[in-house]
Short mmCIF file of C-alpha atoms and ligand atoms in Angstrom, two decimals:
data_model
loop_
_atom_site.label_atom_id
_atom_site.label_comp_id
_atom_site.label_asym_id
_atom_site.label_seq_id
_atom_site.Cartn_x
_atom_site.Cartn_y
_atom_site.Cartn_z
CA MET A 1046 43.90 31.96 17.03
CA GLU A 1047 43.19 30.10 13.77
CA HIS A 1048 43.15 32.10 10.53
CA VAL A 1049 40.67 31.04 7.82
CA ASP A 1050 38.98 32.80 4.89
CA VAL A 1051 35.30 32.28 5.59
CA LEU A 1052 33.46 31.60 8.85
CA VAL A 1053 29.87 30.45 8.52
CA ILE A 1054 27.66 30.61 11.61
CA GLY A 1055 24.96 27.94 11.26
CA GLY A 1056 25.18 24.52 9.62
CA GLY A 1057 21.69 24.48 8.13
CA ALA A 1058 20.64 24.55 4.51
CA ALA A 1059 21.95 28.01 3.66
CA GLY A 1060 25.14 27.79 5.72
CA LEU A 1061 26.25 24.44 4.30
CA TYR A 1062 25.53 25.65 0.77
CA ALA A 1063 27.45 28.88 1.27
CA ALA A 1064 30.42 27.02 2.79
CA MET A 1065 30.42 24.41 0.00
CA THR A 1066 30.33 27.11 -2.67
CA ALA A 1067 33.14 29.12 -1.04
CA GLY A 1068 35.18 25.96 -0.48
CA ARG A 1069 34.94 25.02 -4.17
CA ARG A 1070 36.56 28.38 -4.98
CA GLY A 1071 39.53 27.39 -2.84
CA ARG A 1072 38.47 29.46 0.16
CA ARG A 1073 39.20 27.91 3.55
CA ALA A 1074 35.80 27.78 5.17
CA VAL A 1075 34.71 26.66 8.63
CA VAL A 1076 31.09 26.07 9.63
CA ILE A 1077 30.23 26.74 13.28
CA GLU A 1078 27.11 24.82 14.36
CA HIS A 1079 25.91 24.89 17.94
CA ALA A 1080 23.73 21.79 17.65
CA ASN A 1081 25.24 18.31 17.85
CA ARG A 1082 24.70 17.76 14.12
CA VAL A 1083 24.15 19.84 11.00
CA GLY A 1084 20.97 20.11 8.94
CA LYS A 1085 18.45 19.16 11.62
CA LYS A 1086 15.65 21.05 9.89
CA ILE A 1087 16.46 19.39 6.60
CA LEU A 1088 16.13 16.03 8.35
CA MET A 1089 12.65 16.78 9.67
CA SER A 1090 11.47 18.58 6.54
CA GLY A 1091 8.83 17.30 4.16
CA GLY A 1092 7.74 14.63 6.63
CA GLY A 1093 11.27 13.15 6.54
CA ARG A 1094 11.52 13.27 2.74
CA CYS A 1095 12.64 16.90 2.31
CA ASN A 1096 10.73 18.95 -0.24
CA PHE A 1097 14.08 20.28 -1.45
CA THR A 1098 12.93 22.63 -4.20
CA ASN A 1099 10.04 23.71 -6.39
CA THR A 1100 10.45 23.67 -10.16
CA GLY A 1101 8.01 26.58 -10.47
CA THR A 1102 10.01 28.94 -8.23
CA THR A 1103 9.57 32.63 -9.04
CA PRO A 1104 10.16 35.77 -6.93
CA GLU A 1105 6.37 36.01 -6.52
CA ASN A 1106 6.50 32.96 -4.25
CA TYR A 1107 8.27 34.97 -1.54
CA LEU A 1108 7.27 37.57 1.05
CA CYS A 1109 9.84 40.31 1.59
CA GLY A 1110 9.76 44.00 2.44
CA ASN A 1111 11.46 44.53 -0.94
CA PRO A 1112 9.78 42.25 -3.49
CA HIS A 1113 12.71 42.68 -5.91
CA PHE A 1114 15.38 41.55 -3.45
CA CYS A 1115 15.29 37.81 -4.10
CA LYS A 1116 15.22 38.09 -7.93
CA SER A 1117 18.94 38.13 -8.64
CA ALA A 1118 19.97 35.19 -6.43
CA LEU A 1119 17.03 33.04 -7.55
CA ALA A 1120 17.81 33.73 -11.20
CA ARG A 1121 21.47 32.82 -10.81
CA HIS A 1122 20.92 29.61 -8.87
CA THR A 1123 17.73 27.94 -10.06
CA PRO A 1124 15.95 24.76 -8.97
CA TRP A 1125 17.64 23.06 -11.94
CA HIS A 1126 21.09 23.73 -10.51
CA PHE A 1127 20.10 22.03 -7.29
CA ILE A 1128 18.39 19.15 -9.13
CA GLU A 1129 21.60 18.63 -11.07
CA LEU A 1130 23.48 18.21 -7.77
CA VAL A 1131 20.82 15.82 -6.43
CA GLU A 1132 21.04 13.73 -9.60
CA ARG A 1133 24.85 13.71 -9.48
CA HIS A 1134 24.53 12.15 -6.02
CA ARG A 1135 22.06 9.60 -7.41
CA ILE A 1136 19.33 10.64 -5.00
CA ALA A 1137 15.98 9.43 -6.29
CA TYR A 1138 13.17 11.99 -6.14
CA HIS A 1139 9.65 12.58 -7.35
CA GLU A 1140 7.23 15.44 -7.90
CA LYS A 1141 4.40 15.32 -5.39
CA GLU A 1142 2.25 18.15 -6.71
CA LEU A 1143 2.61 21.72 -7.98
CA GLY A 1144 6.32 21.38 -8.82
CA GLN A 1145 7.25 20.19 -5.32
CA LEU A 1146 10.21 17.78 -5.45
CA PHE A 1147 10.70 15.27 -2.61
CA CYS A 1148 13.29 12.54 -1.96
CA ASP A 1149 11.92 9.07 -2.65
CA GLU A 1150 13.72 7.73 0.42
CA SER A 1151 14.87 10.13 3.10
CA SER A 1152 15.95 13.69 3.89
CA LYS A 1153 19.12 12.15 5.32
CA LEU A 1154 20.39 11.82 1.76
CA ILE A 1155 20.22 15.58 1.22
CA VAL A 1156 22.17 16.26 4.43
CA ARG A 1157 24.72 13.60 3.48
CA MET A 1158 25.06 15.13 0.02
CA LEU A 1159 25.72 18.59 1.47
CA VAL A 1160 28.21 17.27 4.03
CA ASP A 1161 30.01 15.23 1.33
CA GLU A 1162 30.18 18.28 -0.93
CA CYS A 1163 31.54 20.37 1.95
CA THR A 1164 34.14 17.70 2.74
CA SER A 1165 35.33 17.47 -0.85
CA ALA A 1166 35.52 21.28 -1.00
CA GLY A 1167 37.78 21.25 2.08
CA VAL A 1168 35.18 22.78 4.41
CA ARG A 1169 35.57 22.00 8.10
CA ILE A 1170 32.42 21.59 10.16
CA GLU A 1171 32.50 22.20 13.91
CA THR A 1172 29.39 20.84 15.62
CA SER A 1173 28.42 21.38 19.29
CA CYS A 1174 30.34 24.63 18.96
CA SER A 1175 28.89 27.80 20.49
CA VAL A 1176 29.86 31.33 19.58
CA GLU A 1177 30.78 33.35 22.66
CA ARG A 1178 31.76 36.66 21.08
CA VAL A 1179 32.09 38.24 17.64
CA ALA A 1180 34.40 41.19 17.13
CA HIS A 1181 35.17 43.27 14.07
CA ARG A 1182 38.86 44.16 14.13
CA ASP A 1183 40.46 47.39 12.96
CA ASP A 1184 42.03 45.50 10.04
CA GLY A 1185 38.48 44.64 8.84
CA GLN A 1186 38.68 40.97 9.82
CA PHE A 1187 36.20 39.16 12.03
CA GLU A 1188 37.27 37.51 15.25
CA LEU A 1189 35.06 34.72 16.53
CA HIS A 1190 35.50 33.34 20.03
CA THR A 1191 33.86 29.94 20.34
CA THR A 1192 33.80 26.99 22.71
CA HIS A 1193 36.21 25.33 20.22
CA GLY A 1194 38.72 28.17 20.24
CA ALA A 1195 39.13 31.50 18.45
CA PHE A 1196 39.01 32.07 14.69
CA VAL A 1197 39.88 35.03 12.47
CA ALA A 1198 38.42 35.41 8.97
CA THR A 1199 38.00 38.02 6.27
CA SER A 1200 34.38 36.94 5.64
CA LEU A 1201 31.64 36.12 8.12
CA VAL A 1202 28.46 34.48 6.83
CA VAL A 1203 25.48 34.57 9.18
CA ALA A 1204 23.32 31.53 8.39
CA SER A 1205 21.74 30.91 11.78
CA GLY A 1206 18.15 30.72 10.52
CA GLY A 1207 14.95 31.96 12.13
CA LEU A 1208 13.06 31.33 15.35
CA SER A 1209 10.84 28.42 14.33
CA ILE A 1210 11.16 25.11 16.22
CA PRO A 1211 13.45 26.22 19.08
CA SER A 1212 13.90 22.56 20.06
CA MET A 1213 15.83 22.09 16.77
CA GLY A 1214 18.46 24.70 17.60
CA ALA A 1215 16.66 27.82 16.36
CA SER A 1216 17.90 30.99 18.03
CA GLY A 1217 17.66 34.74 17.70
CA PHE A 1218 21.45 34.87 17.41
CA GLY A 1219 21.54 36.13 13.81
CA TYR A 1220 19.22 39.00 14.61
CA GLU A 1221 21.32 40.07 17.59
CA LEU A 1222 24.47 39.92 15.49
CA ALA A 1223 22.81 41.98 12.74
CA ARG A 1224 21.81 44.59 15.30
CA GLN A 1225 25.34 44.60 16.73
CA PHE A 1226 26.60 45.56 13.27
CA GLY A 1227 23.99 48.31 12.82
CA HIS A 1228 21.50 46.44 10.63
CA ALA A 1229 17.78 47.19 10.82
CA LEU A 1230 15.42 44.34 11.65
CA LEU A 1231 11.83 43.90 10.53
CA PRO A 1232 9.46 42.50 13.17
CA THR A 1233 9.48 38.71 13.27
CA ARG A 1234 6.46 36.40 13.51
CA ALA A 1235 5.63 32.78 12.85
CA GLY A 1236 4.77 31.83 9.25
CA LEU A 1237 3.49 28.65 7.58
CA VAL A 1238 1.83 27.87 10.87
CA PRO A 1239 -1.54 26.41 12.00
CA LEU A 1240 -4.12 28.96 13.12
CA THR A 1241 -5.87 28.73 16.48
CA LEU A 1242 -9.52 29.41 17.27
CA SER A 1243 -10.99 30.44 20.60
CA GLY A 1244 -14.33 30.75 22.37
CA LYS A 1245 -17.40 29.76 20.39
CA HIS A 1246 -15.39 29.47 17.16
CA HIS A 1247 -13.25 26.82 18.82
CA GLU A 1248 -16.18 25.01 20.42
CA ARG A 1249 -18.07 24.82 17.15
CA LEU A 1250 -15.23 23.16 15.23
CA ALA A 1251 -13.11 21.29 17.81
CA GLU A 1252 -15.15 18.10 17.67
CA LEU A 1253 -14.59 17.95 13.89
CA SER A 1254 -10.87 17.53 14.51
CA GLY A 1255 -9.40 15.34 11.78
CA VAL A 1256 -11.87 16.44 9.09
CA ALA A 1257 -10.17 17.72 5.92
CA LEU A 1258 -11.67 19.45 2.88
CA PRO A 1259 -10.48 21.49 -0.08
CA VAL A 1260 -10.93 25.25 0.30
CA VAL A 1261 -9.67 28.50 -1.15
CA ALA A 1262 -8.29 30.57 1.73
CA THR A 1263 -8.18 34.31 1.06
CA CYS A 1264 -6.61 37.09 3.13
CA ASN A 1265 -5.21 40.51 2.28
CA GLY A 1266 -5.57 39.96 -1.47
CA GLN A 1267 -3.80 36.57 -1.50
CA SER A 1268 -5.56 33.24 -2.12
CA PHE A 1269 -4.46 29.60 -1.82
CA GLU A 1270 -6.46 26.61 -2.98
CA ASN A 1271 -5.64 23.39 -1.16
CA PHE A 1272 -6.80 21.27 1.76
CA MET A 1273 -7.76 22.56 5.18
CA LEU A 1274 -7.58 20.28 8.20
CA VAL A 1275 -9.56 20.88 11.38
CA THR A 1276 -7.34 20.34 14.45
CA HIS A 1277 -7.96 20.22 18.21
CA ARG A 1278 -6.75 23.79 18.50
CA GLY A 1279 -8.01 25.31 15.26
CA VAL A 1280 -7.21 24.76 11.59
CA SER A 1281 -4.19 23.62 9.62
CA GLY A 1282 -3.43 21.93 6.29
CA PRO A 1283 -1.61 23.43 3.29
CA SER A 1284 -4.15 26.15 2.43
CA ILE A 1285 -4.13 27.41 6.03
CA LEU A 1286 -0.34 27.22 6.42
CA GLN A 1287 0.06 29.22 3.21
CA ILE A 1288 -2.43 31.93 4.13
CA SER A 1289 -1.06 32.16 7.70
CA SER A 1290 1.96 34.02 6.31
CA TYR A 1291 -0.38 36.74 5.01
CA TRP A 1292 -2.60 36.91 8.10
CA GLN A 1293 -2.22 38.86 11.29
CA PRO A 1294 -4.64 38.98 14.25
CA GLY A 1295 -7.67 41.06 13.33
CA ASP A 1296 -7.31 40.56 9.57
CA ALA A 1297 -10.34 39.21 7.69
CA LEU A 1298 -9.83 35.65 6.45
CA THR A 1299 -12.42 33.90 4.30
CA LEU A 1300 -12.72 30.37 3.00
CA ASP A 1301 -14.44 29.31 -0.21
CA LEU A 1302 -15.83 25.93 0.84
CA LEU A 1303 -16.75 24.87 -2.71
CA PRO A 1304 -13.58 25.70 -4.66
CA GLY A 1305 -13.93 25.94 -8.41
CA VAL A 1306 -17.72 25.93 -8.16
CA ASP A 1307 -20.21 28.78 -8.44
CA ALA A 1308 -22.06 28.04 -5.20
CA TYR A 1309 -25.32 29.70 -6.30
CA GLU A 1310 -25.38 27.79 -9.60
CA ALA A 1311 -24.65 24.58 -7.69
CA LEU A 1312 -27.42 25.12 -5.11
CA PHE A 1313 -29.88 26.04 -7.84
CA GLY A 1314 -28.86 22.94 -9.82
CA TRP A 1315 -29.24 20.67 -6.78
CA GLN A 1316 -32.68 22.17 -6.10
CA LYS A 1317 -33.78 21.29 -9.63
CA ALA A 1318 -32.25 17.82 -9.60
CA ARG A 1319 -33.22 16.75 -6.06
CA PRO A 1320 -36.14 18.95 -4.90
CA ALA A 1321 -37.34 16.47 -2.25
CA ALA A 1322 -33.90 15.91 -0.66
CA GLU A 1323 -32.94 17.64 2.58
CA PHE A 1324 -30.54 20.54 2.09
CA LYS A 1325 -28.20 19.07 4.74
CA THR A 1326 -28.00 15.73 2.93
CA VAL A 1327 -27.25 17.30 -0.43
CA LEU A 1328 -24.53 19.58 1.01
CA GLY A 1329 -23.06 16.51 2.74
CA ASP A 1330 -22.56 14.95 -0.70
CA ALA A 1331 -20.41 17.94 -1.76
CA MET A 1332 -18.10 18.03 1.30
CA PRO A 1333 -17.36 15.92 4.39
CA LYS A 1334 -20.73 15.10 5.98
CA ARG A 1335 -19.78 16.17 9.50
CA PHE A 1336 -18.55 19.51 8.27
CA ALA A 1337 -21.70 20.06 6.19
CA GLN A 1338 -23.84 19.20 9.18
CA ARG A 1339 -22.05 21.69 11.43
CA LEU A 1340 -22.35 24.38 8.76
CA CYS A 1341 -26.08 23.74 8.58
CA GLU A 1342 -26.45 23.79 12.37
CA VAL A 1343 -24.64 27.02 13.17
CA TYR A 1344 -23.29 28.91 10.19
CA LEU A 1345 -25.69 28.95 7.25
CA PRO A 1346 -28.69 31.33 7.24
CA HIS A 1347 -32.32 30.36 6.64
CA GLY A 1348 -32.29 27.09 8.59
CA PRO A 1349 -33.33 24.65 9.74
CA HIS A 1350 -31.62 22.86 6.87
CA THR A 1351 -33.51 19.62 7.38
CA ARG A 1352 -36.09 21.09 4.99
CA PRO A 1353 -36.41 19.75 1.41
CA LEU A 1354 -34.56 21.85 -1.15
CA ARG A 1355 -37.72 22.85 -3.01
CA GLN A 1356 -38.76 25.00 -0.02
CA TYR A 1357 -35.85 27.44 -0.49
CA THR A 1358 -36.43 30.72 -2.33
CA PRO A 1359 -33.81 32.02 -4.80
CA ALA A 1360 -32.94 34.80 -2.34
CA GLN A 1361 -32.35 32.25 0.43
CA LEU A 1362 -30.15 30.14 -1.85
CA ARG A 1363 -28.23 33.27 -2.78
CA ALA A 1364 -27.63 34.14 0.90
CA ILE A 1365 -26.47 30.60 1.65
CA ALA A 1366 -24.23 30.57 -1.43
CA ASP A 1367 -22.59 33.79 -0.30
CA VAL A 1368 -21.59 32.17 3.00
CA LEU A 1369 -20.34 28.98 1.33
CA GLN A 1370 -18.25 31.03 -1.07
CA ALA A 1371 -16.72 33.36 1.53
CA TRP A 1372 -17.06 31.74 4.95
CA PRO A 1373 -15.41 34.04 7.50
CA LEU A 1374 -12.91 32.20 9.66
CA VAL A 1375 -12.30 34.06 12.91
CA ALA A 1376 -8.84 32.93 14.00
CA SER A 1377 -7.53 34.07 17.37
CA GLY A 1378 -3.84 33.54 16.70
CA THR A 1379 -1.26 31.03 15.48
CA GLU A 1380 0.41 28.07 17.13
CA GLY A 1381 3.58 30.17 17.15
CA TYR A 1382 7.21 29.22 16.64
CA ARG A 1383 6.74 25.84 18.30
CA THR A 1384 5.19 24.45 15.11
CA ALA A 1385 5.85 27.17 12.50
CA GLU A 1386 7.88 26.14 9.47
CA VAL A 1387 9.37 29.58 9.01
CA THR A 1388 9.95 33.01 10.52
CA LEU A 1389 8.62 36.05 8.70
CA GLY A 1390 10.59 39.29 8.96
CA GLY A 1391 14.21 39.42 10.08
CA VAL A 1392 17.26 41.25 8.74
CA ASP A 1393 16.05 44.13 6.56
CA THR A 1394 17.16 43.46 2.99
CA ASP A 1395 17.67 47.20 2.37
CA GLY A 1396 20.99 46.82 4.18
CA VAL A 1397 22.10 43.81 2.09
CA SER A 1398 23.30 43.44 -1.53
CA SER A 1399 20.81 41.34 -3.51
CA SER A 1400 23.53 39.90 -5.73
CA THR A 1401 26.07 38.87 -3.08
CA MET A 1402 24.12 38.91 0.23
CA GLN A 1403 26.92 41.12 1.57
CA SER A 1404 26.12 43.77 4.15
CA ARG A 1405 26.05 47.29 2.75
CA LEU A 1406 27.25 48.53 6.13
CA VAL A 1407 30.06 46.12 7.00
CA PRO A 1408 32.27 44.76 4.19
CA GLY A 1409 32.88 41.02 4.55
CA LEU A 1410 29.66 40.37 6.51
CA TYR A 1411 26.99 38.27 4.76
CA PHE A 1412 23.46 37.13 5.63
CA VAL A 1413 21.86 34.09 3.98
CA GLY A 1414 18.73 31.97 4.29
CA GLU A 1415 15.91 32.50 6.71
CA VAL A 1416 17.63 35.06 8.94
CA LEU A 1417 16.91 37.55 6.15
CA ASP A 1418 13.47 39.08 5.66
CA VAL A 1419 12.72 36.62 2.84
CA THR A 1420 10.06 33.96 3.39
CA GLY A 1421 8.85 31.47 0.82
CA TRP A 1422 5.51 29.79 0.37
CA LEU A 1423 5.01 26.20 1.41
CA GLY A 1424 6.29 23.75 -1.20
CA GLY A 1425 10.10 23.75 -1.40
CA TYR A 1426 10.51 27.51 -1.91
CA ASN A 1427 12.26 28.07 1.41
CA PHE A 1428 14.99 25.56 0.68
CA GLN A 1429 15.38 27.04 -2.80
CA TRP A 1430 15.98 30.42 -1.16
CA ALA A 1431 18.52 28.82 1.22
CA TRP A 1432 20.42 27.28 -1.74
CA ALA A 1433 20.22 30.42 -3.91
CA SER A 1434 21.23 32.90 -1.21
CA GLY A 1435 23.92 30.53 0.10
CA HIS A 1436 25.29 30.18 -3.41
CA ALA A 1437 25.34 33.97 -3.95
CA ALA A 1438 27.26 34.54 -0.71
CA GLY A 1439 29.55 31.57 -1.30
CA LEU A 1440 30.66 33.05 -4.62
CA ALA A 1441 31.51 36.39 -3.03
CA ALA A 1442 32.73 35.61 0.48
P1 FDA B 1313 18.25 26.54 9.30
O1 FDA B 1313 17.31 26.70 10.43
O2 FDA B 1313 18.10 25.39 8.38
O3 FDA B 1313 19.75 26.46 9.86
C1 FDA B 1313 20.23 27.33 10.83
C2 FDA B 1313 21.31 26.60 11.59
O4 FDA B 1313 21.97 27.52 12.44
C3 FDA B 1313 20.76 25.50 12.48
O5 FDA B 1313 21.48 24.33 12.23
C4 FDA B 1313 20.95 26.04 13.89
O6 FDA B 1313 21.17 25.00 14.82
C5 FDA B 1313 22.18 26.90 13.69
N1 FDA B 1313 22.33 27.97 14.67
C6 FDA B 1313 21.39 28.80 15.16
N2 FDA B 1313 21.94 29.64 16.05
C7 FDA B 1313 23.27 29.34 16.11
C8 FDA B 1313 24.35 29.86 16.87
N3 FDA B 1313 24.20 30.84 17.74
N4 FDA B 1313 25.56 29.31 16.68
C9 FDA B 1313 25.74 28.28 15.81
N5 FDA B 1313 24.75 27.73 15.10
C10 FDA B 1313 23.53 28.28 15.24
N6 FDA B 1313 11.30 24.26 3.57
C11 FDA B 1313 11.21 23.73 2.34
O7 FDA B 1313 11.58 24.37 1.36
N7 FDA B 1313 10.73 22.46 2.17
C12 FDA B 1313 10.32 21.69 3.21
O8 FDA B 1313 9.95 20.51 3.03
C13 FDA B 1313 10.35 22.26 4.51
N8 FDA B 1313 9.89 21.58 5.58
C14 FDA B 1313 10.00 22.11 6.83
C15 FDA B 1313 9.53 21.37 7.92
C16 FDA B 1313 9.66 21.89 9.20
C17 FDA B 1313 9.09 21.14 10.36
C18 FDA B 1313 10.27 23.16 9.39
C19 FDA B 1313 10.46 23.73 10.75
C20 FDA B 1313 10.73 23.88 8.29
C21 FDA B 1313 10.58 23.38 7.01
N9 FDA B 1313 11.01 24.09 5.90
C22 FDA B 1313 10.89 23.55 4.65
C23 FDA B 1313 11.66 25.42 6.03
C24 FDA B 1313 13.19 25.23 5.96
O9 FDA B 1313 13.57 24.21 6.87
C25 FDA B 1313 13.92 26.52 6.30
O10 FDA B 1313 13.41 27.57 5.53
C26 FDA B 1313 15.41 26.38 6.04
O11 FDA B 1313 15.92 25.33 6.83
C27 FDA B 1313 16.15 27.66 6.33
O12 FDA B 1313 17.52 27.42 6.14
P2 FDA B 1313 18.61 28.22 7.00
O13 FDA B 1313 19.90 27.56 6.69
O14 FDA B 1313 18.45 29.67 6.81
O15 FDA B 1313 18.20 27.92 8.52
#
């Protein structure tokens, strides 16, 4: 039985950061990772370039049952702290858009940086190591039986992530462990995930697969302006991934297909400027032609839209504008955990200290990263939560 100070279950973003932070304080930390290498999600993130933080991070960029929960950790470990580490390791990066920072070269550099930091902080990493049993002893210590032997520690950090991308090592282990220790769980579902369409909604759009256009996606009071991409199964692209975290089957979801434009003013203006042009042709100049054509064929009222613009009455233009500005997208579901970037829900934050990530029920037990009911928007916010929550736990564990 090996005695250490801190055991971290999960060698992903949050677990490595927690272990590194604890190790720097002189704590003997061991990371238990069941996959054959650490940081697999970091490696595949950001298209292989890891969108490692967002300089505009605020608590408003997160979904959580308690909107105040993430404030303390985010305030104490900001994007600038992580950027400082990245710069110290001479990793070149750039801002893509909206404060999103990516590696110039490869996500591998971020994993290497974290592993190097762990090594210099004396952290031991056990890969291909499965946890068989976790026990809480009468003396308050945690006993972990693994395929690499048994460990005893005063602190146990659960950093096993969520359910997305099971082929990358995702497991429900953290949730089961939380339940074992009496923690409440909020229902989990896939987030930042493409939406699927079915029946006539699918048939009408499927052949436009590959078409992308800017939209404002709105659902349950939340809006995101960015690109939408039509896929074979439904719709994706950043605006759809973002809104998917706010959508559940049955919820109304609308798309403004002319973002930043008053559609009625635009239609009226086009009518004045090009009265003899076909409506379909003019709309095709404002968005991808194939998409405009399909809208004209099946979605917009007062067709056929092969008529010249001068034949439309103001009331007809108004009705068409209303659809262009709030086109109802009837999604049937999501692509699920297979392609989701994150898992919504998880360990209820009511049972966890927001400053240390320590369980309020079991002293010495910590939860960090995605296993908690904290989910960021697309754009580097999820890694920032992993670093910030890992840091908070690493300082306390
Ligand atoms: P994470 O999933 O990283 O790590 C958990 C670790 O625990 C894994 O290594 C897993 O193998 C291990 N584990 C699980 N069960 C275990 C068990 N029983 N025993 C031992 N080990 C166990 N975010 C962002 O901010 N910017 C981005 O660019 C992207 N891009 C992106 C792309 C793709 C394709 C996905 C799927 C996700 C993203 N994300 C992202 C989200 C981001 O990857 C995610 O939020 C963090 O990795 C969460 O960090 P955690 O450490 O909590 O979990």
